[in-house]
mmCIF file of C-alpha atoms and ligand atoms in Angstrom:
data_model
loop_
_atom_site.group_PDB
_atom_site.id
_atom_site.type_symbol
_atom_site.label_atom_id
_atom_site.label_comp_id
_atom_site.label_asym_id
_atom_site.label_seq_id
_atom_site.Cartn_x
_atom_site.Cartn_y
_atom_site.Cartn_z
ATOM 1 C CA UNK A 1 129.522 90.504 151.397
ATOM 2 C CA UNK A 2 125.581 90.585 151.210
ATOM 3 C CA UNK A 3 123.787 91.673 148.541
ATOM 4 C CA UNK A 4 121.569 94.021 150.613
ATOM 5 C CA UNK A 5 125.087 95.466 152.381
ATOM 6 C CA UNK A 6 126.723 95.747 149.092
ATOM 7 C CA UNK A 7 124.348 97.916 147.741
ATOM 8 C CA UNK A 8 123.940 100.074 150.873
ATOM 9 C CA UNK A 9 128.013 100.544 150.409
ATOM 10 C CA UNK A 10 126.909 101.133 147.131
ATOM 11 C CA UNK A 11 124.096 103.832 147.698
ATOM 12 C CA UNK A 12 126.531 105.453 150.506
ATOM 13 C CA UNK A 13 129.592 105.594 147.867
ATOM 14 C CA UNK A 14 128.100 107.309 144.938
ATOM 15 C CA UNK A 15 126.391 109.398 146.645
ATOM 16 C CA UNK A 16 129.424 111.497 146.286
ATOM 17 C CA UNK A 17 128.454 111.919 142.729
ATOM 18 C CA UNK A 18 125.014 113.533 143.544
ATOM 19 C CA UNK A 19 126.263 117.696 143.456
ATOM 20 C CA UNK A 20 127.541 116.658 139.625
ATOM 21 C CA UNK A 21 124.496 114.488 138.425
ATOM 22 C CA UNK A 22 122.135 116.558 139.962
ATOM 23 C CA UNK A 23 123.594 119.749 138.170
ATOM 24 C CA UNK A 24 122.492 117.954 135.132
ATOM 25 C CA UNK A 25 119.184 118.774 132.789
ATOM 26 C CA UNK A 26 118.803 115.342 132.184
ATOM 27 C CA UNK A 27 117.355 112.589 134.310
ATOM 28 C CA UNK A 28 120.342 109.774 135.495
ATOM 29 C CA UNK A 29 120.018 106.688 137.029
ATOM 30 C CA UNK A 30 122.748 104.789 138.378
ATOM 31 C CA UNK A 31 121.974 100.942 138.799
ATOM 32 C CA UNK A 32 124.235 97.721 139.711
ATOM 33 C CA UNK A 33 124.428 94.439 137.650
ATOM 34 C CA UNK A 34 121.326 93.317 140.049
ATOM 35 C CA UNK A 35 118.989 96.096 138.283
ATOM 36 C CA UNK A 36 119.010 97.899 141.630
ATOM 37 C CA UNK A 37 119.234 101.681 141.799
ATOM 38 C CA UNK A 38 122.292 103.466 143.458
ATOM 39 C CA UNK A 39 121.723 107.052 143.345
ATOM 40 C CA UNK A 40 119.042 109.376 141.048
ATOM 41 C CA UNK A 41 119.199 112.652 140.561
ATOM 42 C CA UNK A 42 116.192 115.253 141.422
ATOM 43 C CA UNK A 43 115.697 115.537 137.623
ATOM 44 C CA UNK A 44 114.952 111.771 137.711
ATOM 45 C CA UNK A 45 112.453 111.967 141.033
ATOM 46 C CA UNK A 46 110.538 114.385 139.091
ATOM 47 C CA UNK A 47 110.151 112.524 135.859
ATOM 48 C CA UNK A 48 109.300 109.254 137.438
ATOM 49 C CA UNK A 49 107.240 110.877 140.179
ATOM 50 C CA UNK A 50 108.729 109.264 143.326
ATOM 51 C CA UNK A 51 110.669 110.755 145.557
ATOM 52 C CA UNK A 52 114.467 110.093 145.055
ATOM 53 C CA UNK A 53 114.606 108.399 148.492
ATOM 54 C CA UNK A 54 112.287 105.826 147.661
ATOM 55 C CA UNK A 55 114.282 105.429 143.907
ATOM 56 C CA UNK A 56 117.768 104.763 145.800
ATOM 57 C CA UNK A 57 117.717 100.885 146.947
ATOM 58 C CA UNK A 58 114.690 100.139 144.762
ATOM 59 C CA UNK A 59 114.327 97.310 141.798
ATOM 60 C CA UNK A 60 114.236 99.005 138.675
ATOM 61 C CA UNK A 61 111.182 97.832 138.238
ATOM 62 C CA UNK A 62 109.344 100.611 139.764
ATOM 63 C CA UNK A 63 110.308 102.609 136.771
ATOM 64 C CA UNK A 64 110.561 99.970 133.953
ATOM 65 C CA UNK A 65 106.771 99.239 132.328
ATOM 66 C CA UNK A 66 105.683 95.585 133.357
ATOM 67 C CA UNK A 67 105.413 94.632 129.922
ATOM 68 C CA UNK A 68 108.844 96.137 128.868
ATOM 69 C CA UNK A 69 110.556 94.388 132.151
ATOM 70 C CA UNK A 70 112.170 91.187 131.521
ATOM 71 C CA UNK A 71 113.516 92.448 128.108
ATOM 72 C CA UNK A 72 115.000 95.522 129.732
ATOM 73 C CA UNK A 73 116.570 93.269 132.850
ATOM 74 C CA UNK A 74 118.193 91.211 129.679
ATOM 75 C CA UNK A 75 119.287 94.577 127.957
ATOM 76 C CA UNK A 76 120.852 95.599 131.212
ATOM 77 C CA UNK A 77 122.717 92.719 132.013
ATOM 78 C CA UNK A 78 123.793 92.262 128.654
ATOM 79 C CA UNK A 79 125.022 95.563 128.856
ATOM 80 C CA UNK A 80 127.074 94.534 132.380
ATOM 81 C CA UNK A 81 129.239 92.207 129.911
ATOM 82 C CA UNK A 82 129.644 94.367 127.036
ATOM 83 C CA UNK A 83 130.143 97.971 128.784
ATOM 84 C CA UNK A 84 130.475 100.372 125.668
ATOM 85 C CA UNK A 85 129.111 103.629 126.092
ATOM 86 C CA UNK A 86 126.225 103.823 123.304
ATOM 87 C CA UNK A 87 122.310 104.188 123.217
ATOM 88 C CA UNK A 88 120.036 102.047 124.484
ATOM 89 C CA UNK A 89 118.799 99.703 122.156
ATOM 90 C CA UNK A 90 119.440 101.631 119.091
ATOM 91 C CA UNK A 91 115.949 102.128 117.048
ATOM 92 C CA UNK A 92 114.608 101.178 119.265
ATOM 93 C CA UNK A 93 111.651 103.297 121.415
ATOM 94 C CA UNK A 94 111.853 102.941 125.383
ATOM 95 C CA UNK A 95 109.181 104.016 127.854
ATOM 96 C CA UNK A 96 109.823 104.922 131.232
ATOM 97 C CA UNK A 97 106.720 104.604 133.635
ATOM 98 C CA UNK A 98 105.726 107.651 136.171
ATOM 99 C CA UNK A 99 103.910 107.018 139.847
ATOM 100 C CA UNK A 100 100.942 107.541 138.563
ATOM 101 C CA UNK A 101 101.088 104.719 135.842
ATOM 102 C CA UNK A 102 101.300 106.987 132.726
ATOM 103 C CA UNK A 103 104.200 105.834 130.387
ATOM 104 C CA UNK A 104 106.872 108.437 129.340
ATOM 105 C CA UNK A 105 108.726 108.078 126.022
ATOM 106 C CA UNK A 106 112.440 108.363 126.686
ATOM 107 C CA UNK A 107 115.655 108.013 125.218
ATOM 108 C CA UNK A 108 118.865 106.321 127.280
ATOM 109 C CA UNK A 109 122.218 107.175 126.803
ATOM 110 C CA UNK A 110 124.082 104.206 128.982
ATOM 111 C CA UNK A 111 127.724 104.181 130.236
ATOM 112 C CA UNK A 112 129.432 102.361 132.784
ATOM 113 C CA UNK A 113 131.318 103.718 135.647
ATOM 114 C CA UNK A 114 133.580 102.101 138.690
ATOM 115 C CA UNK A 115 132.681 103.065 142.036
ATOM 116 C CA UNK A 116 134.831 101.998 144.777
ATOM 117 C CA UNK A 117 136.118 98.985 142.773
ATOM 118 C CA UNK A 118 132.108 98.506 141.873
ATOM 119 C CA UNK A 119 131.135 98.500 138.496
ATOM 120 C CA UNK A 120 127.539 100.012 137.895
ATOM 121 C CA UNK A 121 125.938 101.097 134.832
ATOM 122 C CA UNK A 122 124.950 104.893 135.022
ATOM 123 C CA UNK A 123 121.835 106.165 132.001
ATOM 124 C CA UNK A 124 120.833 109.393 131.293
ATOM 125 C CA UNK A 125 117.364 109.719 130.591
ATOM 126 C CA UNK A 126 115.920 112.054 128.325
ATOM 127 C CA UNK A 127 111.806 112.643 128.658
ATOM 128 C CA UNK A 128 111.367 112.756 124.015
ATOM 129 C CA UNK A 129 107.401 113.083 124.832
ATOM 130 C CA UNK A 130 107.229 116.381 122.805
ATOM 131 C CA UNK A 131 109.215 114.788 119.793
ATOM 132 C CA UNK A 132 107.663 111.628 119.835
ATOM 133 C CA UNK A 133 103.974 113.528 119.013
ATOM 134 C CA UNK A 134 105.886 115.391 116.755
ATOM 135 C CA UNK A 135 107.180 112.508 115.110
ATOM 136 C CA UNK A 136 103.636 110.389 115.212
ATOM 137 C CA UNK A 137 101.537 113.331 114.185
ATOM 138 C CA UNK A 138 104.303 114.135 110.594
ATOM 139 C CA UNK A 139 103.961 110.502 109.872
ATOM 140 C CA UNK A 140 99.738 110.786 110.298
ATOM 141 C CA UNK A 141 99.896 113.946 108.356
ATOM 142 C CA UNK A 142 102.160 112.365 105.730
ATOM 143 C CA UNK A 143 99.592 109.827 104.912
ATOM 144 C CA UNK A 144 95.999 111.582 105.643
ATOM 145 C CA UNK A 145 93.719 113.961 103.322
ATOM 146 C CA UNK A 146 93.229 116.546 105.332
ATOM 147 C CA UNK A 147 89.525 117.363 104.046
ATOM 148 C CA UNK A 148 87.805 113.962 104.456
ATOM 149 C CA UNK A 149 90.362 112.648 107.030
ATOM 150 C CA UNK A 150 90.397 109.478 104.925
ATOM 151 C CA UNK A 151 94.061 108.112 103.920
ATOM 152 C CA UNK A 152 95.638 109.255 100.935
ATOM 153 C CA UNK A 153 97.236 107.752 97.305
ATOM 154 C CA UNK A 154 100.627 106.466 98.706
ATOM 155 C CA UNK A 155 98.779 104.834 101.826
ATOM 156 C CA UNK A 156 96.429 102.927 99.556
ATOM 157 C CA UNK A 157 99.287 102.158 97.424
ATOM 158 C CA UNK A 158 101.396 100.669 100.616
ATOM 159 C CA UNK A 159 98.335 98.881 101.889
ATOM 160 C CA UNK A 160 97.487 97.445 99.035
ATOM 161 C CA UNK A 161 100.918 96.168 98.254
ATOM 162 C CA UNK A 162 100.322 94.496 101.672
ATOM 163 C CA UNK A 163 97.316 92.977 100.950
ATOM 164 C CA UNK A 164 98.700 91.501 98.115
ATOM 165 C CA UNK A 165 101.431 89.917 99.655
ATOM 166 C CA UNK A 166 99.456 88.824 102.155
ATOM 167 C CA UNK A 167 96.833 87.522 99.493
ATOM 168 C CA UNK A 168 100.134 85.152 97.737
ATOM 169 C CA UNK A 169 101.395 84.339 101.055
ATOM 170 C CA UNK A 170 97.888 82.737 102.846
ATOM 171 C CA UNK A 171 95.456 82.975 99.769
ATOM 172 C CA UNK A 172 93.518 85.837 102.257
ATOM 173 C CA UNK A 173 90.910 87.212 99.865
ATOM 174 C CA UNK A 174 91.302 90.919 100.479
ATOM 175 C CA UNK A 175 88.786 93.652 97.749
ATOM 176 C CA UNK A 176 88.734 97.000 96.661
ATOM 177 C CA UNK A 177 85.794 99.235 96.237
ATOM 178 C CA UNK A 178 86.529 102.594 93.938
ATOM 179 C CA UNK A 179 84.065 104.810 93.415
ATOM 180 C CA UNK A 180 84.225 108.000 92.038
ATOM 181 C CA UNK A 181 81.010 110.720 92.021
ATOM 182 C CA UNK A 182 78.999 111.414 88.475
ATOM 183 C CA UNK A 183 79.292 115.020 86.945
ATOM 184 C CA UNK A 184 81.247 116.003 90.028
ATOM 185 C CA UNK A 185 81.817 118.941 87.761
ATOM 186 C CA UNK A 186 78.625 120.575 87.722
ATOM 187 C CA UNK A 187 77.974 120.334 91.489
ATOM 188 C CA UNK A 188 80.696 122.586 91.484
ATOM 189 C CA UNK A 189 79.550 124.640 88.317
ATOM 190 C CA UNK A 190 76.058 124.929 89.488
ATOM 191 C CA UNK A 191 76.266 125.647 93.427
ATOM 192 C CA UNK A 192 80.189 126.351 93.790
ATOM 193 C CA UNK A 193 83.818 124.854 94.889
ATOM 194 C CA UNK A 194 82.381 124.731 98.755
ATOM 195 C CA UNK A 195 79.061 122.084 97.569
ATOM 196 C CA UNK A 196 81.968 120.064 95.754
ATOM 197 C CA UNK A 197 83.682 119.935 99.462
ATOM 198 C CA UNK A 198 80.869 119.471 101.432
ATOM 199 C CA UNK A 199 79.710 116.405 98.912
ATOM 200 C CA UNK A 200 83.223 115.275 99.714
ATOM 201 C CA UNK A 201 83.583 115.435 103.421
ATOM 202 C CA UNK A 202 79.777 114.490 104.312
ATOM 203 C CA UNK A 203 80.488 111.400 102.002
ATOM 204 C CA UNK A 204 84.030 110.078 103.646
ATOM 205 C CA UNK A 205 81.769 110.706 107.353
ATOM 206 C CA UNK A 206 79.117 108.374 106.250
ATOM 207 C CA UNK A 207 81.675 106.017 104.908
ATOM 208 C CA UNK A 208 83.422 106.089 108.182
ATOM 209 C CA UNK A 209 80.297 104.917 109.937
ATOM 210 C CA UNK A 210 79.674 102.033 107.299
ATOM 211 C CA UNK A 211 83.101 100.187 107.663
ATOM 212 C CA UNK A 212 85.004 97.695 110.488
ATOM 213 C CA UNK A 213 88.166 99.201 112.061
ATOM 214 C CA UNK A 214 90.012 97.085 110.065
ATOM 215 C CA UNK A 215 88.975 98.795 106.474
ATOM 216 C CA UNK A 216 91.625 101.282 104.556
ATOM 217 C CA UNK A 217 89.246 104.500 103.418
ATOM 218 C CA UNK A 218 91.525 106.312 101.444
ATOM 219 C CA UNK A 219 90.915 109.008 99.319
ATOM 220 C CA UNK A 220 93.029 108.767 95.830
ATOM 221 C CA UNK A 221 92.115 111.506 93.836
ATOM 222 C CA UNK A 222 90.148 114.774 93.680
ATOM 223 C CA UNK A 223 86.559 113.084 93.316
ATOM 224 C CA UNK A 224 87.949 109.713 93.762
ATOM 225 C CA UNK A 225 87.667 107.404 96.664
ATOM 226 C CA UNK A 226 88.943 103.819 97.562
ATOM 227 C CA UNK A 227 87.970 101.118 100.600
ATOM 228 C CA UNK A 228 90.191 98.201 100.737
ATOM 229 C CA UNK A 229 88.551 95.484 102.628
ATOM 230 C CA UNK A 230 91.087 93.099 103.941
ATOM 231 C CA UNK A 231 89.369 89.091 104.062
ATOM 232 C CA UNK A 232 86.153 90.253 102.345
ATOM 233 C CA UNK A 233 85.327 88.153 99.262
ATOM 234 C CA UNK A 234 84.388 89.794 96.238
ATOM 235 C CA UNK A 235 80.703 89.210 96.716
ATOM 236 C CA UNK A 236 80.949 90.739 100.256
ATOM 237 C CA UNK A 237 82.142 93.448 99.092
ATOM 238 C CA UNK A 238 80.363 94.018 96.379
ATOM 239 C CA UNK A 239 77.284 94.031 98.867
ATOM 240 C CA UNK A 240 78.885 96.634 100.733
ATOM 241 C CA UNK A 241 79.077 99.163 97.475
ATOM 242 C CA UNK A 242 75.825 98.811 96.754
ATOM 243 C CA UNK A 243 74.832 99.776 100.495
ATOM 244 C CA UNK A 244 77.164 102.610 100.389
ATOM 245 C CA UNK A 245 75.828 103.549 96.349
ATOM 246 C CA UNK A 246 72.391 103.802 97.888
ATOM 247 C CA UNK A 247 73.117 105.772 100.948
ATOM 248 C CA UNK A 248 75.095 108.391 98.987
ATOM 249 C CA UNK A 249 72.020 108.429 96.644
ATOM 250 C CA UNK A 250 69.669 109.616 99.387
ATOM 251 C CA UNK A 251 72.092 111.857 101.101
ATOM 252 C CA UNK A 252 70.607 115.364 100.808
ATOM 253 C CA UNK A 253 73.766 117.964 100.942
ATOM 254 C CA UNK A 254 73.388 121.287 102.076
ATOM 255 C CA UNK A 255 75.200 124.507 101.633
ATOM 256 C CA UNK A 256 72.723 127.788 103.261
ATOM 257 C CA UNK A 257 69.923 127.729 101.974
ATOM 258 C CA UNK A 258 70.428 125.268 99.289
ATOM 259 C CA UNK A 259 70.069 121.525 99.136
ATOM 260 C CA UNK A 260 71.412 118.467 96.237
ATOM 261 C CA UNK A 261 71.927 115.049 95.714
ATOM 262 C CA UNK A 262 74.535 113.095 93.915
ATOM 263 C CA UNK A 263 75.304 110.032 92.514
ATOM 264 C CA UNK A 264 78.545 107.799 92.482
ATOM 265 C CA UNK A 265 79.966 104.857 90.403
ATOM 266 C CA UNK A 266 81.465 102.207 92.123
ATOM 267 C CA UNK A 267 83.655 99.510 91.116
ATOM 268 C CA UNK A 268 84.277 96.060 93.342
ATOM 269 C CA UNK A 269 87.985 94.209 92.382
ATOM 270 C CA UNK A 270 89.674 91.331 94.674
ATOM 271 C CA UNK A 271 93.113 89.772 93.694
ATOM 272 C CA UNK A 272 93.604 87.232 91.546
ATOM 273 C CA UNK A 273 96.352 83.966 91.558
ATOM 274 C CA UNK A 274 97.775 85.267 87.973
ATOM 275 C CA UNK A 275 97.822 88.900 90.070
ATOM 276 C CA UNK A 276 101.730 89.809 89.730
ATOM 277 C CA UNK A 277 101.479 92.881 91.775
ATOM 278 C CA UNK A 278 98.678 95.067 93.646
ATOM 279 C CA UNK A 279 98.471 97.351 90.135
ATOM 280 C CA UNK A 280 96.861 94.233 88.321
ATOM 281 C CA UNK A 281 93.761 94.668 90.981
ATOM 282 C CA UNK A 282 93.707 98.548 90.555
ATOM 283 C CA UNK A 283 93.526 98.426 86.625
ATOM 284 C CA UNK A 284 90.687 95.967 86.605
ATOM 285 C CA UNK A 285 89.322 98.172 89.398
ATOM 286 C CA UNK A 286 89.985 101.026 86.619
ATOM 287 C CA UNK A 287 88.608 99.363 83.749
ATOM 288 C CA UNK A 288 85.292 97.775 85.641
ATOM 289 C CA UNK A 289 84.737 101.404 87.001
ATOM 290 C CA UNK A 290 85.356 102.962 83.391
ATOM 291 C CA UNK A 291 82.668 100.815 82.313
ATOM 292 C CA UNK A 292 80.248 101.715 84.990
ATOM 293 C CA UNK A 293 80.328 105.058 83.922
ATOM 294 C CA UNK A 294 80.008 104.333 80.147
ATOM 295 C CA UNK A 295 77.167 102.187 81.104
ATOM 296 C CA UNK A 296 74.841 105.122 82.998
ATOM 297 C CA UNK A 297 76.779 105.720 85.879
ATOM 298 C CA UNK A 298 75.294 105.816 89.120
ATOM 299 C CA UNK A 299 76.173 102.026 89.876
ATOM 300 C CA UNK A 300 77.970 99.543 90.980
ATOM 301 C CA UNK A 301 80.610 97.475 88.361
ATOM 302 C CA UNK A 302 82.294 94.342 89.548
ATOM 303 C CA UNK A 303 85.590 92.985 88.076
ATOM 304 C CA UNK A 304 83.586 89.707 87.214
ATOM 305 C CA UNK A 305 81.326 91.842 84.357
ATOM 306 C CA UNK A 306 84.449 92.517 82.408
ATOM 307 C CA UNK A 307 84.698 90.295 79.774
ATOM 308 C CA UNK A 308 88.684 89.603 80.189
ATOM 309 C CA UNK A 309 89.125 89.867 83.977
ATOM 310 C CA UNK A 310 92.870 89.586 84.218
HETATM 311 N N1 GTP B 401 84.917 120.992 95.227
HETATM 312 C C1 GTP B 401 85.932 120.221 94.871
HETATM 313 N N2 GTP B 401 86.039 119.812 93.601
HETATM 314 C C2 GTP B 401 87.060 119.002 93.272
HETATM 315 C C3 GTP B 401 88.021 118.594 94.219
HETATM 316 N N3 GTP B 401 88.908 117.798 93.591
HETATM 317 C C4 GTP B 401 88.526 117.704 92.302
HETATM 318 N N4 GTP B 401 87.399 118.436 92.093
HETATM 319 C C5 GTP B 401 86.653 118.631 90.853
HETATM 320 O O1 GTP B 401 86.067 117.419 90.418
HETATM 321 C C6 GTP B 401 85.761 117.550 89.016
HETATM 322 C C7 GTP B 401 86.022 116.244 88.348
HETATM 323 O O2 GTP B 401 85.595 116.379 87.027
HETATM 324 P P1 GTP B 401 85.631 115.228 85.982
HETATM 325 O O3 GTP B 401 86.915 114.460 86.111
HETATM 326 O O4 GTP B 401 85.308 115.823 84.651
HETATM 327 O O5 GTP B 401 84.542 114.209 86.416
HETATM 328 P P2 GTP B 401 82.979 114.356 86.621
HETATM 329 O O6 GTP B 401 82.502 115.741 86.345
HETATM 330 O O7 GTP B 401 82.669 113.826 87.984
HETATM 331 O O8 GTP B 401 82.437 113.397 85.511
HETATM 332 P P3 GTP B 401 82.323 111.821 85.539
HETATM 333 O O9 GTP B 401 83.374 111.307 86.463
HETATM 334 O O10 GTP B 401 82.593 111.433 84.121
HETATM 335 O O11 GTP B 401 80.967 111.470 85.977
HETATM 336 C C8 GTP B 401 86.627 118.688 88.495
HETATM 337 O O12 GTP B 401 85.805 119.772 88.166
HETATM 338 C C9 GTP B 401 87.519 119.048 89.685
HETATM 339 O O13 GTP B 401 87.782 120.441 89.748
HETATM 340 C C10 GTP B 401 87.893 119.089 95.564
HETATM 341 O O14 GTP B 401 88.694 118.799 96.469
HETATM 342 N N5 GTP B 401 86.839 119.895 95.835
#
């Protein structure tokens, strides 16, 4: 028989099935082993946004992202030889897309039913929009400083452990700048806990404005900040501090009526071959910054001052 008068038998036979699918919450989509659709329910027409008229008969494709296609038309068929009822793609994250272009986070459920001696593979779609913010915004929040907006310890940490693998894998030349303000203390003491902040969060907004997309601005401590600056050279970077020093030495921080200045120390590391793990770059980071501050503070201390480097 024809394809196009198989699937018309097709459409006309599980149609049947409609008064049961479409009593269901869920979105289902019935296709056959050519990826075309059978039957839809109403939930379905209304998540995809076309009417279920124009669904029934259609490729697939009208609801499949174009980017997503040929990898779902592979899933599909793969699932037409080994029909277990399971999740699509386990782990993995589908998108359906609507009329109007917009793509909609789903999870499928996939089974396979025989219609008429027809085998077709039926999905339920589930719309997981709302739990797939949820999901994105807990992992942001798990990893951002809420006051500056800047990342926090464990991202740096992560990053960094990146970077160096990345540094013994290619010999990419990533650096660190730590900085970390002088007699944070007394700001506070002398003008209160809400000058500390402000110092803080006017800082990391400057900062912001002063790095590539690319840059990791975390913030690691109370007082303490750190940039890493994957493929910047040490002497790059080292030129960036001292831009950033300077700035933060003219910034003029207000709270009401009353206006301050500040100063930071700053400390510039990059790996090194004998580097066994990103910690070797933080404690000469340490150290070099530690010696800034013994030194006068309010300047910038590069790994290659201290006298044992490693
Ligand atoms: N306002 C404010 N203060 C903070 C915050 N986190 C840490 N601090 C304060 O930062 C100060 C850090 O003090 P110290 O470690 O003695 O360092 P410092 O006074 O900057 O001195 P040096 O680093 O030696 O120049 C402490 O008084 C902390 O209470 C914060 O989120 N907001």
């Amino acid at each position: 028989m024809p394809a196009e008068k198989k699937l018309d038998q097709l459409i006309t036979t599980s149609s049947r099935l409609l008064p049961f699918i479409d009593a269901l919450p869920d979105a289902v989509v019935i296709v056959d082993s050519n990826h075309k659709i059978a039957l839809v329910n109403s939930p379905a027409g209304e998540m995809f946004g076309h009417p279920v008229d124009i669904l029934k008969g259609s490729d697939l494709s009208i609801i499949i992202p174009k980017l997503h296609l040929d990898a779902h038309r592979q899933r599909v068929s793969g699932y037409f030889q080994n029909p277990t009822p399971r999740p699509m793609g386990a782990n993995k994250k589908f998108c359906g897309v609507h009329a109007d272009g917009t793509e909609i986070p789903v999870d499928i459920m996939i089974n396979t039913i025989v219609l008429d001696g027809v085998q077709v593979a039926m999905a339920l779609v589930r719309d997981v929009s709302y739990q797939r913010e949820l999901e994105e915004r807990l992992i942001r929040e798990s990893v951002t400083d809420e006051m500056t907006g800047f990342f926090n310890r464990k991202h740096f940490n992560n990053q960094l452990k990146a970077q160096h693998s990345g540094f013994i894998r290619s010999g990419l030349h990533s650096s660190v700048i730590l900085f970390d303000f002088d007699h944070f203390k007394s700001i506070n003491d002398q003008y209160g806990h809400a000058a500390g902040d402000i110092v803080l969060i006017d800082t990391a907004k400057m900062i912001k404005e002063e790095l590539r997309p690319l840059d990791v601005a975390c913030r690691i401590g109370g007082e303490e900040f750190a940039v890493i600056l994957p493929g910047t050279p040490i002497l790059n970077a080292t030129r960036l501090a001292e831009r950033i020093r300077q700035k933060i030495e003219a910034m003029e921080f207000q709270l009401e009526d009353t206006a301050f200045h500040t100063t930071v120390t700053m400390s510039v590391a990059s790996f090194l071959s004998s580097d066994q793990s990103y910690d070797s770059l933080v404690r000469r980071a340490d150290k070099a910054l530690y010696s800034g501050k013994a030194a006068g503070r309010n300047r910038v201390a590069s790994q290659d001052s201290l006298a044992q480097p490693s």
